[in-house]
Short mmCIF file of N, CA and C in Angstrom, two decimals:
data_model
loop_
_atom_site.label_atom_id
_atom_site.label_comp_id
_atom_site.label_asym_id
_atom_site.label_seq_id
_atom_site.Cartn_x
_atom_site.Cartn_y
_atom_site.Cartn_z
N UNK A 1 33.75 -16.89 -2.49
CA UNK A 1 32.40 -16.41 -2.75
C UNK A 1 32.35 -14.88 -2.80
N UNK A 2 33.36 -14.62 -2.13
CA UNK A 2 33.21 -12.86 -1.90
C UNK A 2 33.60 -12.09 -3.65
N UNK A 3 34.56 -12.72 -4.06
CA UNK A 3 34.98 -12.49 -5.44
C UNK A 3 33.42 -12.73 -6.26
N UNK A 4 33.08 -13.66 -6.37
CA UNK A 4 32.24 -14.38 -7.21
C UNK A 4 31.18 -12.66 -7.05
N UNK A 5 30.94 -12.35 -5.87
CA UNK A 5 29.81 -11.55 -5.44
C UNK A 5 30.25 -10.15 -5.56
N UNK A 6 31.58 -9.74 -6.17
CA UNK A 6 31.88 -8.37 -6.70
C UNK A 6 31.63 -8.64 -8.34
N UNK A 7 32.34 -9.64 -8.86
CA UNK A 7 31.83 -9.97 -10.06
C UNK A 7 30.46 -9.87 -10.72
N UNK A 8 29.67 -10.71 -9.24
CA UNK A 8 28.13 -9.98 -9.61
C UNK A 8 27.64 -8.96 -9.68
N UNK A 9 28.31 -7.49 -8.98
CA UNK A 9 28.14 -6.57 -8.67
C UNK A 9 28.07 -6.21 -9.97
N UNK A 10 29.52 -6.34 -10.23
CA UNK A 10 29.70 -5.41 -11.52
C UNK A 10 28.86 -6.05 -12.86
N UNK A 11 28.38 -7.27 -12.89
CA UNK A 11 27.36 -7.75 -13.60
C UNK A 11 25.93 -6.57 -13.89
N UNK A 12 25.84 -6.40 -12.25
CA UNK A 12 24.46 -5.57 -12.35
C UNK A 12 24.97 -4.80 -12.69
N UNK A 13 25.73 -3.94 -12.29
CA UNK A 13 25.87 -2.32 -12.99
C UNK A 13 25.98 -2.09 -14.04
N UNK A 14 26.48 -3.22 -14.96
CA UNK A 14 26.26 -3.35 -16.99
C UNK A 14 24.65 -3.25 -16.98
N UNK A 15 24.39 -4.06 -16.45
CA UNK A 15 22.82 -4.82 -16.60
C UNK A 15 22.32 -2.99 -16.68
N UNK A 16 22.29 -2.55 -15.71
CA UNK A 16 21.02 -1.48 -15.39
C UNK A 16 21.63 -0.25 -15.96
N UNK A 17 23.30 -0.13 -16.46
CA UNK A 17 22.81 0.89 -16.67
C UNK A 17 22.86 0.71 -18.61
N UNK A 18 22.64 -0.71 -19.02
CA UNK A 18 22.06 -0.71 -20.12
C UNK A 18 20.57 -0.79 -20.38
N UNK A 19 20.16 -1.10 -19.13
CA UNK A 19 18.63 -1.03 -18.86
C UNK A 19 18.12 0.76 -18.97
N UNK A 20 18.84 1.03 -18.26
CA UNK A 20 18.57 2.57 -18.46
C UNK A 20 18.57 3.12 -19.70
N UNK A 21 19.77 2.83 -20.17
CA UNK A 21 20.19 3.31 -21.88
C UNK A 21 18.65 2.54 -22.22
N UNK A 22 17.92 1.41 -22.44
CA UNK A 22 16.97 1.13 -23.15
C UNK A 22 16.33 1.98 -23.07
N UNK A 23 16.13 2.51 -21.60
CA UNK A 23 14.48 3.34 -21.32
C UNK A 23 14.75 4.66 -22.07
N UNK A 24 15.77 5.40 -22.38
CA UNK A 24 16.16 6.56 -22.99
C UNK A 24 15.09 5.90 -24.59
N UNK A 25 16.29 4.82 -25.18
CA UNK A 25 15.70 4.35 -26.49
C UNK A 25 14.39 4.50 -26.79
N UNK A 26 13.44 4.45 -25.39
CA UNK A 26 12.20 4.09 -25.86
C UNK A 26 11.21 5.77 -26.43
N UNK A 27 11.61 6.62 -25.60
CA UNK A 27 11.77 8.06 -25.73
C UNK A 27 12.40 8.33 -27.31
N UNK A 28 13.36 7.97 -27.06
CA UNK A 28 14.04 8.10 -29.01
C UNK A 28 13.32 7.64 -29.90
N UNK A 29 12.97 6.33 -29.59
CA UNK A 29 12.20 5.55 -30.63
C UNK A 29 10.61 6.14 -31.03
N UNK A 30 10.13 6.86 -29.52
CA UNK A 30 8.75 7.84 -29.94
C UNK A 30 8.96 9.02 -30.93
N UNK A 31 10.05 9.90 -30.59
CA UNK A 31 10.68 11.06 -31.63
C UNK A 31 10.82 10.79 -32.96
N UNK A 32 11.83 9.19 -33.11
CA UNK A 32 11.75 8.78 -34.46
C UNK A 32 10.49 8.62 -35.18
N UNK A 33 9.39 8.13 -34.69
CA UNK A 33 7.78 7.33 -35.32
C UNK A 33 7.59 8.89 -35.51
N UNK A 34 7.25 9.83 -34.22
CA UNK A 34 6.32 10.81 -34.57
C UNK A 34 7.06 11.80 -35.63
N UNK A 35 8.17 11.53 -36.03
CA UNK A 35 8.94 12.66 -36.83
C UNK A 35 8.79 11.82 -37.95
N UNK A 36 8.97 11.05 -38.18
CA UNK A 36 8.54 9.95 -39.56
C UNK A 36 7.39 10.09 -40.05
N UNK A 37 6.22 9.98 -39.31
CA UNK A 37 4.58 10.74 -39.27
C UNK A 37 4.86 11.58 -39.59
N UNK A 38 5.19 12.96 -39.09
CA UNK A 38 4.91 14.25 -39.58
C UNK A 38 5.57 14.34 -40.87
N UNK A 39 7.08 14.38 -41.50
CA UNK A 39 7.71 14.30 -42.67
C UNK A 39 6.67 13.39 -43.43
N UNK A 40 6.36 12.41 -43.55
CA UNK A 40 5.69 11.38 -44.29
C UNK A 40 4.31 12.54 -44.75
N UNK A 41 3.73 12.84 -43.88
CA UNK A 41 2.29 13.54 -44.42
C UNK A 41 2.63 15.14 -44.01
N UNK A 42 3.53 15.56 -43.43
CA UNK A 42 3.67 17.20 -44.16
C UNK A 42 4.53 17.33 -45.66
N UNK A 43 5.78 16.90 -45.60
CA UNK A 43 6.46 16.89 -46.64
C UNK A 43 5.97 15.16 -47.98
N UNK A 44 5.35 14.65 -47.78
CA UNK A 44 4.80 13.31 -48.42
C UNK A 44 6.27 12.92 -48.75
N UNK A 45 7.12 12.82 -47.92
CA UNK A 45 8.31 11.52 -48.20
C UNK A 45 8.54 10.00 -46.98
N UNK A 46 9.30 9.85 -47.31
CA UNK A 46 8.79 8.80 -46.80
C UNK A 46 10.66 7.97 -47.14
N UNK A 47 10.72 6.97 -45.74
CA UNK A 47 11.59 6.40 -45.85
C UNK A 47 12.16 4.85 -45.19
N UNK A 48 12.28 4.03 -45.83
CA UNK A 48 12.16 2.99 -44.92
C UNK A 48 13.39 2.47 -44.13
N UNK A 49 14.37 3.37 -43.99
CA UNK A 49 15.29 3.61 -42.83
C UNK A 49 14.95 4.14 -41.97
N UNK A 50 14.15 5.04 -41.63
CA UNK A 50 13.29 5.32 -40.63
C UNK A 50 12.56 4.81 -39.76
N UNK A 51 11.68 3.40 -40.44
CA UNK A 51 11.10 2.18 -39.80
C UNK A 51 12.09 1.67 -39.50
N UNK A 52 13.14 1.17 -40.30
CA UNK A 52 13.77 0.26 -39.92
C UNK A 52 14.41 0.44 -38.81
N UNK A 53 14.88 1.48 -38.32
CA UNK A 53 15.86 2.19 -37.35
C UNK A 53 14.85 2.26 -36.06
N UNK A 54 13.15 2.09 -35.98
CA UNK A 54 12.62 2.11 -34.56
C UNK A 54 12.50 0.58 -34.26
N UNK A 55 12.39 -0.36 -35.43
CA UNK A 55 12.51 -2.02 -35.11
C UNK A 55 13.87 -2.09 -34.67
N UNK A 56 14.73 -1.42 -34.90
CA UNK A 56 16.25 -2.00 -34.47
C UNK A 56 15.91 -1.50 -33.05
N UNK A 57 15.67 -0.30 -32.54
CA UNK A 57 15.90 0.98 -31.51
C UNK A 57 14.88 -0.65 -30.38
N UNK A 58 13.68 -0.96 -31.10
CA UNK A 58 12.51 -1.71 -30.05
C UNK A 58 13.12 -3.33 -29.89
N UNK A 59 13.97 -3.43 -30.85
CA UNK A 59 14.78 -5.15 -30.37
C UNK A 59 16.01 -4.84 -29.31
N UNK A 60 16.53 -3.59 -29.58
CA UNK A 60 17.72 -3.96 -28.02
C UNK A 60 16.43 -3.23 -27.08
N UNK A 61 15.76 -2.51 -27.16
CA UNK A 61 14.55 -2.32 -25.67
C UNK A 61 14.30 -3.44 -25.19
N UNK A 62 13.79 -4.61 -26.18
CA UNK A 62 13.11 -5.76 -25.41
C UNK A 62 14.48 -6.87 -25.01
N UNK A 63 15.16 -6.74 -26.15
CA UNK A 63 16.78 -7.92 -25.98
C UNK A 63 17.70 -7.51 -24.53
N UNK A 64 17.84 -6.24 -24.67
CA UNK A 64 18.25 -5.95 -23.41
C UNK A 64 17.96 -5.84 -21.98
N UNK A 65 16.71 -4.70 -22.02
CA UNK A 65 15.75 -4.84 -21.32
C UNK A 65 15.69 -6.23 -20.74
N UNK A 66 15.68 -7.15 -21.09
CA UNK A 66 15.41 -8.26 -20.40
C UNK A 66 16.15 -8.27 -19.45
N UNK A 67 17.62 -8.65 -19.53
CA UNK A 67 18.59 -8.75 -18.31
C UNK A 67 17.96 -7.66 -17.31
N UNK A 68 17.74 -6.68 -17.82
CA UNK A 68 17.78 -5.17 -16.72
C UNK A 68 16.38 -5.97 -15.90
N UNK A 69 15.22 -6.14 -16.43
CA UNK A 69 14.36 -6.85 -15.61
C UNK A 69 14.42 -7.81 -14.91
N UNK A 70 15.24 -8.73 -15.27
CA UNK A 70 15.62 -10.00 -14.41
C UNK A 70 16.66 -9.60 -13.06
N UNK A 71 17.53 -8.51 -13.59
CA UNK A 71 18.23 -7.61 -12.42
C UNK A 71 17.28 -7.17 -11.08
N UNK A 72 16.11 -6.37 -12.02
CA UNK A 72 15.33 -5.86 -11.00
C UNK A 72 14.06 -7.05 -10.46
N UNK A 73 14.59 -8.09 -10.68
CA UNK A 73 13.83 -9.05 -10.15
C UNK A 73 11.88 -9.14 -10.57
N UNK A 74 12.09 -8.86 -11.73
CA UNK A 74 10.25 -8.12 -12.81
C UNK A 74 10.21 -9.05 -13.57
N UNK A 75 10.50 -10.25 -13.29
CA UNK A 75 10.57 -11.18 -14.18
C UNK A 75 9.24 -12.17 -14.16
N UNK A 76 8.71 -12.90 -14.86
CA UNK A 76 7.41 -13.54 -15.39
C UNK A 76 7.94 -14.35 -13.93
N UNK A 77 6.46 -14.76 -13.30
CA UNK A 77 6.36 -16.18 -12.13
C UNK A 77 5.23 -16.35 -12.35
N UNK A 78 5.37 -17.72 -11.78
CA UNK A 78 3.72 -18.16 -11.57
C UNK A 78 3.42 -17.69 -9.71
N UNK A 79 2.73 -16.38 -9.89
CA UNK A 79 2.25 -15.96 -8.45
C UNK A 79 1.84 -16.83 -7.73
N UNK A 80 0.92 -17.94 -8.09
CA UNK A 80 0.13 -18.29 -6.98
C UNK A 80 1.05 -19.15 -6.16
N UNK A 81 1.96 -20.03 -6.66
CA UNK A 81 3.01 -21.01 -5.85
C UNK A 81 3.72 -19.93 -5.51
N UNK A 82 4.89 -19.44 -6.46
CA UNK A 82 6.00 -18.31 -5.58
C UNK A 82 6.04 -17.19 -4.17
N UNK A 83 4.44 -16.78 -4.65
CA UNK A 83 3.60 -16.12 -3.38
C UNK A 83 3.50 -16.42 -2.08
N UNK A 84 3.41 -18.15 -1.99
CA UNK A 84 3.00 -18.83 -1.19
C UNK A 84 3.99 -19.43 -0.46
N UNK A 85 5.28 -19.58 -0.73
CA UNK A 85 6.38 -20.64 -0.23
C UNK A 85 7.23 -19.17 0.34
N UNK A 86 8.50 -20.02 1.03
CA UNK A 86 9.01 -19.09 2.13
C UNK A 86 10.01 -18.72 1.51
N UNK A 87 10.68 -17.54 2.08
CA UNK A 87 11.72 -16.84 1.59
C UNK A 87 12.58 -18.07 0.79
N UNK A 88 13.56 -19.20 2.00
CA UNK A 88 14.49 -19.77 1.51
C UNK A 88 14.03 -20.58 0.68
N UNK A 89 12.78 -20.86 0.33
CA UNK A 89 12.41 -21.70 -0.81
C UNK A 89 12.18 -20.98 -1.87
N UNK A 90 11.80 -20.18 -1.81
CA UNK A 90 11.81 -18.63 -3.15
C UNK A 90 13.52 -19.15 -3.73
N UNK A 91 14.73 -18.81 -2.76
CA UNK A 91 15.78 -18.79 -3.70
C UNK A 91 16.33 -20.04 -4.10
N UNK A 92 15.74 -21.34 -3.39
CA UNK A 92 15.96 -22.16 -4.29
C UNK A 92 15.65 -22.74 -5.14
N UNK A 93 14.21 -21.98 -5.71
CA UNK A 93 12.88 -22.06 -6.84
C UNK A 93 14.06 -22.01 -7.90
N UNK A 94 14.67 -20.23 -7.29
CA UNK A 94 15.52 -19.53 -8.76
C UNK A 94 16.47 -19.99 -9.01
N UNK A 95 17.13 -20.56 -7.97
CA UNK A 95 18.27 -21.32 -8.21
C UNK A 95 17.70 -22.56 -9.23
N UNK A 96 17.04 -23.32 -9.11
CA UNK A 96 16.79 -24.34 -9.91
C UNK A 96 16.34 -23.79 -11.48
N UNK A 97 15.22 -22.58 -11.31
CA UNK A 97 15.03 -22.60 -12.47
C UNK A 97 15.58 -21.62 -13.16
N UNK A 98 17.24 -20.31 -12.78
CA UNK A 98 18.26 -20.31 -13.43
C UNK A 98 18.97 -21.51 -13.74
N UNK A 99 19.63 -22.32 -13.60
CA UNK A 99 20.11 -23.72 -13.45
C UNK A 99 19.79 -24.69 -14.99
N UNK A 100 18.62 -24.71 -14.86
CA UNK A 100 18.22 -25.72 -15.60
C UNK A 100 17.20 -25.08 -16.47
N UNK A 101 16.75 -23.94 -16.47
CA UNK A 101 15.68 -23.33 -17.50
C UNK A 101 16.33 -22.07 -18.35
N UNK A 102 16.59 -21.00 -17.32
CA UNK A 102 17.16 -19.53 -17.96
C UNK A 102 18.39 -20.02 -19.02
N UNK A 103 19.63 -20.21 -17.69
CA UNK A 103 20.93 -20.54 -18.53
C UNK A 103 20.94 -21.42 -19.79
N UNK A 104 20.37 -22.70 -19.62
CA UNK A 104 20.52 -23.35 -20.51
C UNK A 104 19.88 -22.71 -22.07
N UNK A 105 18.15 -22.50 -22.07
CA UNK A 105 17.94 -21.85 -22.81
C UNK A 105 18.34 -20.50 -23.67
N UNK A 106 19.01 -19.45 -22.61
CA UNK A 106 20.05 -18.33 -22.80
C UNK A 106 21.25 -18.73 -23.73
N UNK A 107 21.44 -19.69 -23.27
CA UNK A 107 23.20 -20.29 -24.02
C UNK A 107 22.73 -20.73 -25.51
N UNK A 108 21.84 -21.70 -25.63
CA UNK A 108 21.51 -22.14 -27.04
C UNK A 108 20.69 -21.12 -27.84
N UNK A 109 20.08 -20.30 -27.03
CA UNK A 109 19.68 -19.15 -28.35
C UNK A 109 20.94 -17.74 -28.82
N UNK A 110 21.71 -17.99 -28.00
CA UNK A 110 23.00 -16.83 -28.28
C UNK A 110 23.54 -17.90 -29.37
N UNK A 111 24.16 -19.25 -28.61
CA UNK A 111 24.84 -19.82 -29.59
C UNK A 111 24.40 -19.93 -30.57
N UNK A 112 22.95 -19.90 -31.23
CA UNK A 112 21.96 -20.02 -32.50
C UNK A 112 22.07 -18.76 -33.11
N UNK A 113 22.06 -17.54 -32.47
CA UNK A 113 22.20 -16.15 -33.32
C UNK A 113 23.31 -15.99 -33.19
N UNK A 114 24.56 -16.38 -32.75
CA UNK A 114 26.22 -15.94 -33.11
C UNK A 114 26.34 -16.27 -35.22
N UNK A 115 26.13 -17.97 -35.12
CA UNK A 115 26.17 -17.47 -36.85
C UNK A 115 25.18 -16.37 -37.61
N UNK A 116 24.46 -16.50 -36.90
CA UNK A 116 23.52 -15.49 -37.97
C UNK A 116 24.04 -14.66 -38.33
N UNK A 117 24.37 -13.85 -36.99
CA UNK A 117 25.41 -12.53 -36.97
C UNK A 117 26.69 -12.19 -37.66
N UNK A 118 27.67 -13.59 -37.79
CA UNK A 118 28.62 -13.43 -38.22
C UNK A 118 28.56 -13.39 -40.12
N UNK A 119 27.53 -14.32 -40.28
CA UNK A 119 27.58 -14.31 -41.95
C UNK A 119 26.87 -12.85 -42.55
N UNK A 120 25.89 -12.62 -41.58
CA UNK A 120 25.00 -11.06 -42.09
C UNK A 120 26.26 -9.74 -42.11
N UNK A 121 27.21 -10.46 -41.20
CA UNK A 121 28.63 -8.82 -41.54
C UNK A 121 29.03 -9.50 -42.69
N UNK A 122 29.88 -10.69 -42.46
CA UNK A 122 30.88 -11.15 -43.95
C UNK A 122 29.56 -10.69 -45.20
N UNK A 123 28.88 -10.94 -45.46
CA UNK A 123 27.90 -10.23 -46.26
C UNK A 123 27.69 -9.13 -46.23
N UNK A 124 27.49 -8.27 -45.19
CA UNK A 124 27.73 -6.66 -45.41
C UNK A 124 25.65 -7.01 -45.84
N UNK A 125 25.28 -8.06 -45.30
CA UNK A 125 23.67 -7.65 -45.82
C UNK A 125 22.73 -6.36 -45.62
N UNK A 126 22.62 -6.56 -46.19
CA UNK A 126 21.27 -5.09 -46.50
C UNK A 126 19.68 -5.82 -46.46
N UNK A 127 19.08 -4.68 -46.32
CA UNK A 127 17.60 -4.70 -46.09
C UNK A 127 17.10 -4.57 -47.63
N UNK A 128 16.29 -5.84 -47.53
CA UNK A 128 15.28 -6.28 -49.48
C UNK A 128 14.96 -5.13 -49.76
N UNK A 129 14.38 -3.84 -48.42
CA UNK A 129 13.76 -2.89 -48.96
C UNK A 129 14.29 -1.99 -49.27
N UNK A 130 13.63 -0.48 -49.93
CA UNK A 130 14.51 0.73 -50.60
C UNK A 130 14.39 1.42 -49.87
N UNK A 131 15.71 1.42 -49.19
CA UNK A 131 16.18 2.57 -48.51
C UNK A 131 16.51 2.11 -46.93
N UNK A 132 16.37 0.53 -46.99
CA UNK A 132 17.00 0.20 -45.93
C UNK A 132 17.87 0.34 -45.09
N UNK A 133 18.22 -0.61 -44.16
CA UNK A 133 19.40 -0.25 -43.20
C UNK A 133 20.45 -1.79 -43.26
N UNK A 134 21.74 -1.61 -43.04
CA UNK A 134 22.55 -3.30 -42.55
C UNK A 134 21.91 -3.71 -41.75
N UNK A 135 21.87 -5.02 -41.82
CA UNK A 135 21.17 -5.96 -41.12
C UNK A 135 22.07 -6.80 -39.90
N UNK A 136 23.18 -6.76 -40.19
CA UNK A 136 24.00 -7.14 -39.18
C UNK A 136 24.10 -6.76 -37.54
N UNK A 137 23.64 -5.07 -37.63
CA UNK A 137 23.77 -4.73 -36.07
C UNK A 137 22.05 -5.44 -35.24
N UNK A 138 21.25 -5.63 -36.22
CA UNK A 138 20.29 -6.25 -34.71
C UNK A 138 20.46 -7.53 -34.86
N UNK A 139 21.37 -8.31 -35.63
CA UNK A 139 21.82 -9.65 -35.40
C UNK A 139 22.77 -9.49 -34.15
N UNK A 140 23.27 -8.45 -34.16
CA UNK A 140 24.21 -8.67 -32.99
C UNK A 140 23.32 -8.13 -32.25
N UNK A 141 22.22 -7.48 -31.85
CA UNK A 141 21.59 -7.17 -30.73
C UNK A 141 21.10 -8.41 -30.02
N UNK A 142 20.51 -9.48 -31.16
CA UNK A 142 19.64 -10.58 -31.01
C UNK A 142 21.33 -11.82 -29.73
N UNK A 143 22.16 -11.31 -30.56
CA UNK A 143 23.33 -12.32 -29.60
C UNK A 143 23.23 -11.85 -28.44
N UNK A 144 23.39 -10.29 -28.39
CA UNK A 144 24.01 -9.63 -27.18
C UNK A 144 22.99 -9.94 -25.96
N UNK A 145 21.68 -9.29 -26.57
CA UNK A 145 21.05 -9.55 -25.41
C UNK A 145 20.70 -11.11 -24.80
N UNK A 146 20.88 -11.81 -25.43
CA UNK A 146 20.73 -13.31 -25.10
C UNK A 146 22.17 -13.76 -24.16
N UNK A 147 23.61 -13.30 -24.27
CA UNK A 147 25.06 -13.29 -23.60
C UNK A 147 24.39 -12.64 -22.55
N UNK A 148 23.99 -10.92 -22.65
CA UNK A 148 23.82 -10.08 -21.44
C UNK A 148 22.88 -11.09 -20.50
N UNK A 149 22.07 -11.50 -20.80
CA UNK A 149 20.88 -12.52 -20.29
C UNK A 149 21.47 -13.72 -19.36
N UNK A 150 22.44 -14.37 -20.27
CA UNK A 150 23.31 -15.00 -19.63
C UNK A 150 24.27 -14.66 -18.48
N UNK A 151 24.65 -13.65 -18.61
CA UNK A 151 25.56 -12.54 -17.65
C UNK A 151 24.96 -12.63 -16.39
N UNK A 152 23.58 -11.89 -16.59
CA UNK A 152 22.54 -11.55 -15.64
C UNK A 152 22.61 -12.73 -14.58
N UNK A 153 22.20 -13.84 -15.66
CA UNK A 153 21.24 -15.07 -14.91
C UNK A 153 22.34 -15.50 -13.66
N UNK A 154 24.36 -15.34 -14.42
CA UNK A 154 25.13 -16.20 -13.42
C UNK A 154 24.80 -15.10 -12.23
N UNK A 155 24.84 -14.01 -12.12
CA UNK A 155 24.87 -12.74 -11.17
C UNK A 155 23.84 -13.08 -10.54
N UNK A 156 22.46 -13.70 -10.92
CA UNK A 156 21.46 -13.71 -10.02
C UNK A 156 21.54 -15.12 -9.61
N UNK A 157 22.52 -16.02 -9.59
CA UNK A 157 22.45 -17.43 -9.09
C UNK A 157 23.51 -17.27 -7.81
N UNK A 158 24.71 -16.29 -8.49
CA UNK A 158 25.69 -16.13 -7.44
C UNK A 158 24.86 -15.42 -5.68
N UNK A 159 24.34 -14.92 -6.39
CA UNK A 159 23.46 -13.55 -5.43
C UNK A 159 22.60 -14.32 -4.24
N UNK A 160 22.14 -15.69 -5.22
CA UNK A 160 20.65 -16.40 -4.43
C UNK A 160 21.47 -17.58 -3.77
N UNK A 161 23.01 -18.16 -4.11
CA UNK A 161 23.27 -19.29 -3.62
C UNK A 161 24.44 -18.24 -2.20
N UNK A 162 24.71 -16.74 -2.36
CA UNK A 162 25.17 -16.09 -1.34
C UNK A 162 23.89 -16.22 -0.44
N UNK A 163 23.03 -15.81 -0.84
CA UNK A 163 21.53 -15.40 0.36
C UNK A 163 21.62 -16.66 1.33
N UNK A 164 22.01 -17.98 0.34
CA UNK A 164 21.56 -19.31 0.95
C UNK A 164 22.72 -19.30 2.50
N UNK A 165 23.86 -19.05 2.01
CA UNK A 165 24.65 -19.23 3.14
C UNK A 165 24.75 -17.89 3.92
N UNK A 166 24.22 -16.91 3.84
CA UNK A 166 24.19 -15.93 4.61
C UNK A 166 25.65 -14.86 4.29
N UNK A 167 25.60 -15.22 2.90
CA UNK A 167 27.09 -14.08 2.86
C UNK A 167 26.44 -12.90 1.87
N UNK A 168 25.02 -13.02 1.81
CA UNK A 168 24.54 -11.53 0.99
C UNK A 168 22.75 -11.79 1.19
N UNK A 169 22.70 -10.19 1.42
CA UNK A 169 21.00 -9.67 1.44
C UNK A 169 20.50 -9.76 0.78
N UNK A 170 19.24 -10.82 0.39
CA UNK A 170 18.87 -10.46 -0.93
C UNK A 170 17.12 -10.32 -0.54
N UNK A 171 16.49 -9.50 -0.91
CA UNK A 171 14.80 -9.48 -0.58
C UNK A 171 13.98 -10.32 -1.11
N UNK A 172 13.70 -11.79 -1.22
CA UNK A 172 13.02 -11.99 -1.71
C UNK A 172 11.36 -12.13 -1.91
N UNK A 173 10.86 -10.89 -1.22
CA UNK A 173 9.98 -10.47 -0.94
C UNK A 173 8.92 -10.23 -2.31
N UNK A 174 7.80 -10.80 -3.40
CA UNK A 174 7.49 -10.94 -4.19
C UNK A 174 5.96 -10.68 -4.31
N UNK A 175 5.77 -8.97 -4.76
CA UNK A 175 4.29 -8.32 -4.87
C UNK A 175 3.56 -8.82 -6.41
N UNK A 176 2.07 -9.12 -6.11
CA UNK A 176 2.05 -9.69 -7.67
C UNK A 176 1.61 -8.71 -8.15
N UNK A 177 2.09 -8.26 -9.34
CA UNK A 177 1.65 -7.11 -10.43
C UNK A 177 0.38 -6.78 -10.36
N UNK A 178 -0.04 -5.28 -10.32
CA UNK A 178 -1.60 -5.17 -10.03
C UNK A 178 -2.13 -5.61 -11.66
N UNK A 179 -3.23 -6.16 -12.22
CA UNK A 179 -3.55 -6.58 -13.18
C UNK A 179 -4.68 -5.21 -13.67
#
């Protein structure tokens, strides 16, 4: 278990500090729009590699981003039950519903965008529009973050079935989002 729980370690440290790299993206992705705005109506040009490049920049934010949230434990619950039940039943909520909800679903949507990905390179596809971008790299974003997801989920099962036997700290202490 102790292996299993460095493995996780190093799970998270991909996780967050690609989580981090997102949050940079999201900063980039404002520079790109507002510099696209200004060129577009100071100079009237205009380019649709430009769009295309903040939809790519906002699919690994949200594709990735995900794992990094599920890392930091920001993940969707239903408050009113999770709120209510006790620590050791909190981690065997997640245990069940990594198990049988995250993973499984995680695995069949990677395995569903791996071809996508692979025929959009052997194609070398391009964007219908003028002045597009290849279409291949957010096919592979669409895999990656769904694998990274997967990554995540074993790291947070290893983490919650350590808590269970007392071979790791885990807080499962759960504030509900102010609305």
């Amino acid at each position: 278990m102790q292996a299993l729980l460095k493995v996780s370690a190093l799970i998270d440290w991909f996780s967050e500090a690609m989580g981090r790299f997102a949050g940079y993206l999201v900063l980039i992705c404002c520079l790109v729009s507002a510099g696209n705005a200004i060129v577009r109506y100071v100079f009237n040009y205009s380019s649709n590699g430009w769009l295309e490049i903040q939809w790519y920049m906002f699919a690994f934010i949200v594709l990735v981003g995900a794992s990094y949230t599920l890392r930091m434990n920001e993940h969707v619950r239903v408050d009113i039950i999770y709120g209510a039940i006790s620590a050791r039943t909190r981690l065997w909520v997640d245990i069940i519903g990594i198990i049988f909800f995250l993973l499984p679903a995680c695995f069949f949507l990677a395995w569903l965008s791996w071809p996508m990905f692979t025929l959009s390179l052997a194609q070398n596809e391009t964007s219908s529009n003028a002045g597009g971008l290849i279409r291949w790299p957010v096919k592979f974003i669409i895999f990656a973050g769904f694998a990274l997801l997967v990554l995540q989920g074993i790291s947070e099962l290893v983490k919650r079935i350590g808590a269970l036997n007392g071979l790791y700290e885990l807080d499962t202490k759960y504030e509900k989002p102010l609305q």
